[in-house]
Coordinates of C-alpha atoms in Angstrom, one line a residue:
M1121 CA 38.3 25.4 27.8
R1122 CA 39.3 22.0 29.1
R1123 CA 37.0 20.9 31.9
S1124 CA 40.1 20.0 34.0
L1125 CA 40.8 23.7 34.3
L1126 CA 37.8 23.8 36.7
D1127 CA 40.1 22.1 39.3
I1128 CA 42.5 25.1 39.4
L1129 CA 40.4 28.2 38.5
V1130 CA 39.0 30.2 41.4
D1131 CA 37.1 33.5 41.7
P1132 CA 39.7 36.2 41.2
V1133 CA 38.3 38.3 44.0
E1134 CA 37.1 35.8 46.6
R1135 CA 39.7 33.1 45.8
T1136 CA 36.9 30.5 46.1
P1137 CA 36.0 27.6 43.8
L1138 CA 33.8 28.0 40.8
S1139 CA 30.9 25.9 39.4
L1140 CA 30.4 25.4 35.7
T1141 CA 27.3 25.7 33.5
V1142 CA 28.0 24.4 30.0
K1143 CA 26.1 25.9 27.1
A1144 CA 28.1 24.5 24.1
T1145 CA 30.9 22.0 23.7
G1146 CA 33.6 21.3 21.1
P1147 CA 36.0 18.5 20.3
N1148 CA 37.1 16.2 23.2
A1149 CA 34.2 17.7 25.3
T1150 CA 36.0 21.1 25.6
V1151 CA 33.7 23.9 26.8
L1152 CA 33.2 26.5 24.1
E1153 CA 30.4 28.5 25.7
G1154 CA 29.4 28.5 29.4
T1155 CA 29.4 30.3 32.7
L1156 CA 31.6 30.1 35.8
T1157 CA 29.8 31.0 39.0
S1158 CA 31.2 31.7 42.4
A1159 CA 29.6 30.8 45.8
T1160 CA 28.3 34.4 46.1
G1161 CA 26.8 34.5 42.7
A1162 CA 29.5 36.3 40.7
T1163 CA 29.6 35.1 37.1
Y1164 CA 32.3 34.9 34.5
E1165 CA 31.5 34.0 30.9
I1166 CA 33.3 31.4 28.8
T1167 CA 33.3 32.6 25.2
D1168 CA 34.9 30.7 22.3
G1169 CA 36.6 28.5 24.8
I1170 CA 38.2 31.3 26.8
P1171 CA 37.2 32.0 30.4
C1172 CA 37.0 35.7 31.1
F1173 CA 37.9 37.3 34.4
V1174 CA 38.3 40.9 33.3
P1175 CA 36.8 43.5 35.6
A1176 CA 34.8 46.4 34.3
D1177 CA 37.2 49.2 35.3
E1178 CA 39.7 51.5 33.6
Q1179 CA 41.7 48.6 32.2
Q1180 CA 38.6 47.9 30.0
K1181 CA 39.7 50.7 27.6
T1182 CA 43.0 48.9 27.1
A1183 CA 41.2 45.6 26.6
T1184 CA 38.9 47.1 24.0
S1185 CA 41.6 48.9 22.0
F1186 CA 44.0 46.0 21.9
G1187 CA 41.2 43.5 21.3
Y1188 CA 40.5 45.4 18.1
K1189 CA 44.2 45.7 17.1
W1190 CA 44.9 42.0 17.4
K1191 CA 41.8 41.0 15.5
R1192 CA 43.2 42.7 12.4
R1193 CA 45.3 39.7 11.4
D1194 CA 45.8 41.0 7.9
T1195 CA 48.0 43.8 9.4
Y1196 CA 50.7 41.5 10.9
E1197 CA 50.5 38.1 9.3
S1198 CA 52.3 38.8 6.0
P1199 CA 55.7 36.9 5.5
A1200 CA 57.6 40.2 5.5
V1201 CA 56.1 41.4 8.8
Q1202 CA 56.6 38.0 10.4
S1203 CA 60.2 37.9 9.3
E1204 CA 61.0 41.3 10.6
W1205 CA 59.1 40.8 13.8
R1206 CA 61.1 37.6 14.6
R1207 CA 64.4 39.3 13.7
W1208 CA 63.6 42.2 16.1
L1209 CA 62.5 39.9 19.0
L1210 CA 65.5 37.6 18.6
E1211 CA 67.9 40.6 18.6
K1212 CA 66.2 42.2 21.6
Y1213 CA 66.1 39.2 23.8
F1214 CA 68.9 37.0 22.6
D1215 CA 71.3 39.3 20.7
G1216 CA 70.2 37.6 17.5
S1217 CA 71.4 34.2 18.7
E1218 CA 69.3 31.2 17.8
A1219 CA 71.6 29.1 20.0
S1220 CA 70.8 31.2 23.0
L1221 CA 67.0 30.8 22.4
H1222 CA 67.4 27.0 22.3
D1223 CA 69.6 27.1 25.4
L1224 CA 66.9 29.0 27.3
L1225 CA 64.2 26.4 26.4
G1226 CA 66.4 23.5 27.0
S1227 CA 65.6 19.8 26.2
R1228 CA 62.8 19.2 28.7
P1229 CA 59.3 20.7 28.5
R1230 CA 59.2 24.2 30.1
R1231 CA 56.2 25.9 31.6
L1232 CA 55.9 29.2 29.7
L1233 CA 53.5 32.0 30.7
D1234 CA 52.8 34.6 28.0
A1235 CA 51.5 37.6 30.1
G1236 CA 49.5 39.8 27.8
C1237 CA 49.6 37.3 24.9
G1238 CA 47.4 39.3 22.6
S1239 CA 46.7 37.1 19.6
G1240 CA 49.9 35.1 20.3
G1241 CA 51.9 37.0 17.7
S1242 CA 55.1 37.7 19.7
A1243 CA 55.2 34.2 21.1
I1244 CA 54.7 32.5 17.8
A1245 CA 57.2 34.9 16.1
L1246 CA 59.9 34.3 18.6
F1247 CA 59.5 30.7 19.7
G1248 CA 57.8 29.3 16.6
D1249 CA 57.6 25.6 16.3
L1250 CA 59.5 25.1 19.5
L1251 CA 56.2 25.8 21.3
H1252 CA 55.1 22.3 20.3
H1253 CA 57.5 20.9 23.0
H1254 CA 56.6 23.2 25.9
L1255 CA 53.6 24.0 28.1
Y1256 CA 52.2 27.3 27.0
T1257 CA 49.7 29.4 29.0
G1258 CA 48.5 32.7 27.4
I1259 CA 46.6 35.3 29.4
D1260 CA 45.2 38.6 28.1
I1261 CA 42.6 41.1 29.3
S1262 CA 41.2 41.6 25.8
E1263 CA 39.3 39.4 23.4
A1264 CA 42.6 38.8 21.6
A1265 CA 43.0 35.8 23.8
E1266 CA 40.4 34.1 21.7
G1267 CA 42.5 34.9 18.6
C1268 CA 45.5 33.5 20.3
R1269 CA 43.7 30.2 20.9
Q1270 CA 42.6 30.1 17.3
R1271 CA 46.1 30.8 15.9
F1272 CA 47.6 28.1 18.2
T1273 CA 44.9 25.6 17.1
E1274 CA 45.6 26.4 13.4
R1275 CA 49.3 25.5 14.0
G1276 CA 48.5 22.4 16.1
I1277 CA 50.2 23.9 19.2
P1278 CA 48.6 23.0 22.5
G1279 CA 48.1 25.6 25.2
T1280 CA 45.9 27.0 27.9
F1281 CA 44.2 30.4 27.3
M1282 CA 42.2 32.7 29.5
R1283 CA 41.1 36.3 29.8
C1284 CA 42.3 37.9 33.0
G1285 CA 44.6 40.6 34.2
I1286 CA 48.1 40.0 35.5
D1287 CA 46.8 40.3 39.1
A1288 CA 44.1 37.7 38.6
I1289 CA 46.2 34.7 37.3
P1290 CA 45.0 31.7 39.3
E1291 CA 47.5 30.8 42.0
S1292 CA 46.8 27.2 41.4
L1293 CA 48.6 27.4 38.1
G1294 CA 51.8 27.5 40.1
E1295 CA 55.2 28.7 39.0
F1296 CA 56.6 29.0 35.5
D1297 CA 60.0 28.3 34.1
I1298 CA 59.7 31.2 31.6
I1299 CA 57.5 34.3 31.8
F1300 CA 57.3 36.3 28.6
S1301 CA 55.6 39.8 28.5
E1302 CA 56.2 41.7 25.3
G1303 CA 55.1 45.3 25.1
V1304 CA 52.5 44.9 27.9
L1305 CA 53.6 46.1 31.3
H1306 CA 53.6 49.8 30.6
H1307 CA 49.9 49.5 29.7
T1308 CA 49.0 48.3 33.2
D1309 CA 47.9 50.5 36.1
S1310 CA 51.2 50.0 37.9
V1311 CA 54.4 48.7 36.1
R1312 CA 56.1 48.1 39.4
K1313 CA 53.2 46.1 40.8
S1314 CA 52.9 44.1 37.6
I1315 CA 56.6 43.2 37.5
A1316 CA 56.5 42.1 41.2
T1317 CA 53.3 40.1 40.6
L1318 CA 54.8 38.2 37.6
A1319 CA 58.2 37.7 39.3
S1320 CA 56.4 36.0 42.2
R1321 CA 55.2 33.4 39.7
L1322 CA 58.6 32.6 38.5
R1323 CA 60.3 29.4 39.7
P1324 CA 63.8 29.7 41.3
G1325 CA 66.3 29.9 38.4
G1326 CA 63.6 30.8 35.9
H1327 CA 63.7 33.5 33.2
F1328 CA 61.6 36.7 32.9
L1329 CA 61.6 38.2 29.4
F1330 CA 59.8 41.6 29.3
Y1331 CA 59.9 44.9 27.5

């Protein structure tokens, strides 16, 4: 986690600032292990560079099952799976048109939120190397967010990653040009509420890709 994130992260319940206790650091003084603490003493762990704001409620079952699924990289990283995955996503969102994908992203850096990023598989499959030119934020309630950060690092793609639910995205992250949520919303407690919450984070004229 970049230390600059402390300027925008808040307690997801109290909406108050957090203090940071660092336990281990990585390259460029990034925080690999540590604890975020609210004014009332609530704590949120940073593990492998990912701050975790996931509450211990019924959504924890979803977090556990999908965390396990996306850790099994051998099940989806073969060239054959990756090729078909991309073909399917491109057809679903852009009628198979590479030109339409490029038109969406445009020539300037876009702020892209991947809501329910998992291990980053869908975003990497669909947007690929184009992600190098945009500002990616990936959130997930499961440990797969750690895998997402790892896969982006392996490809040299910058990004911001955190463990939290759709209803706990820090307001200080602002609005996004593109919100991408692939195969996620029907796993939330309320699809309607999740769509409304994400739509409120979309800038005027932005694009919301979800399935």
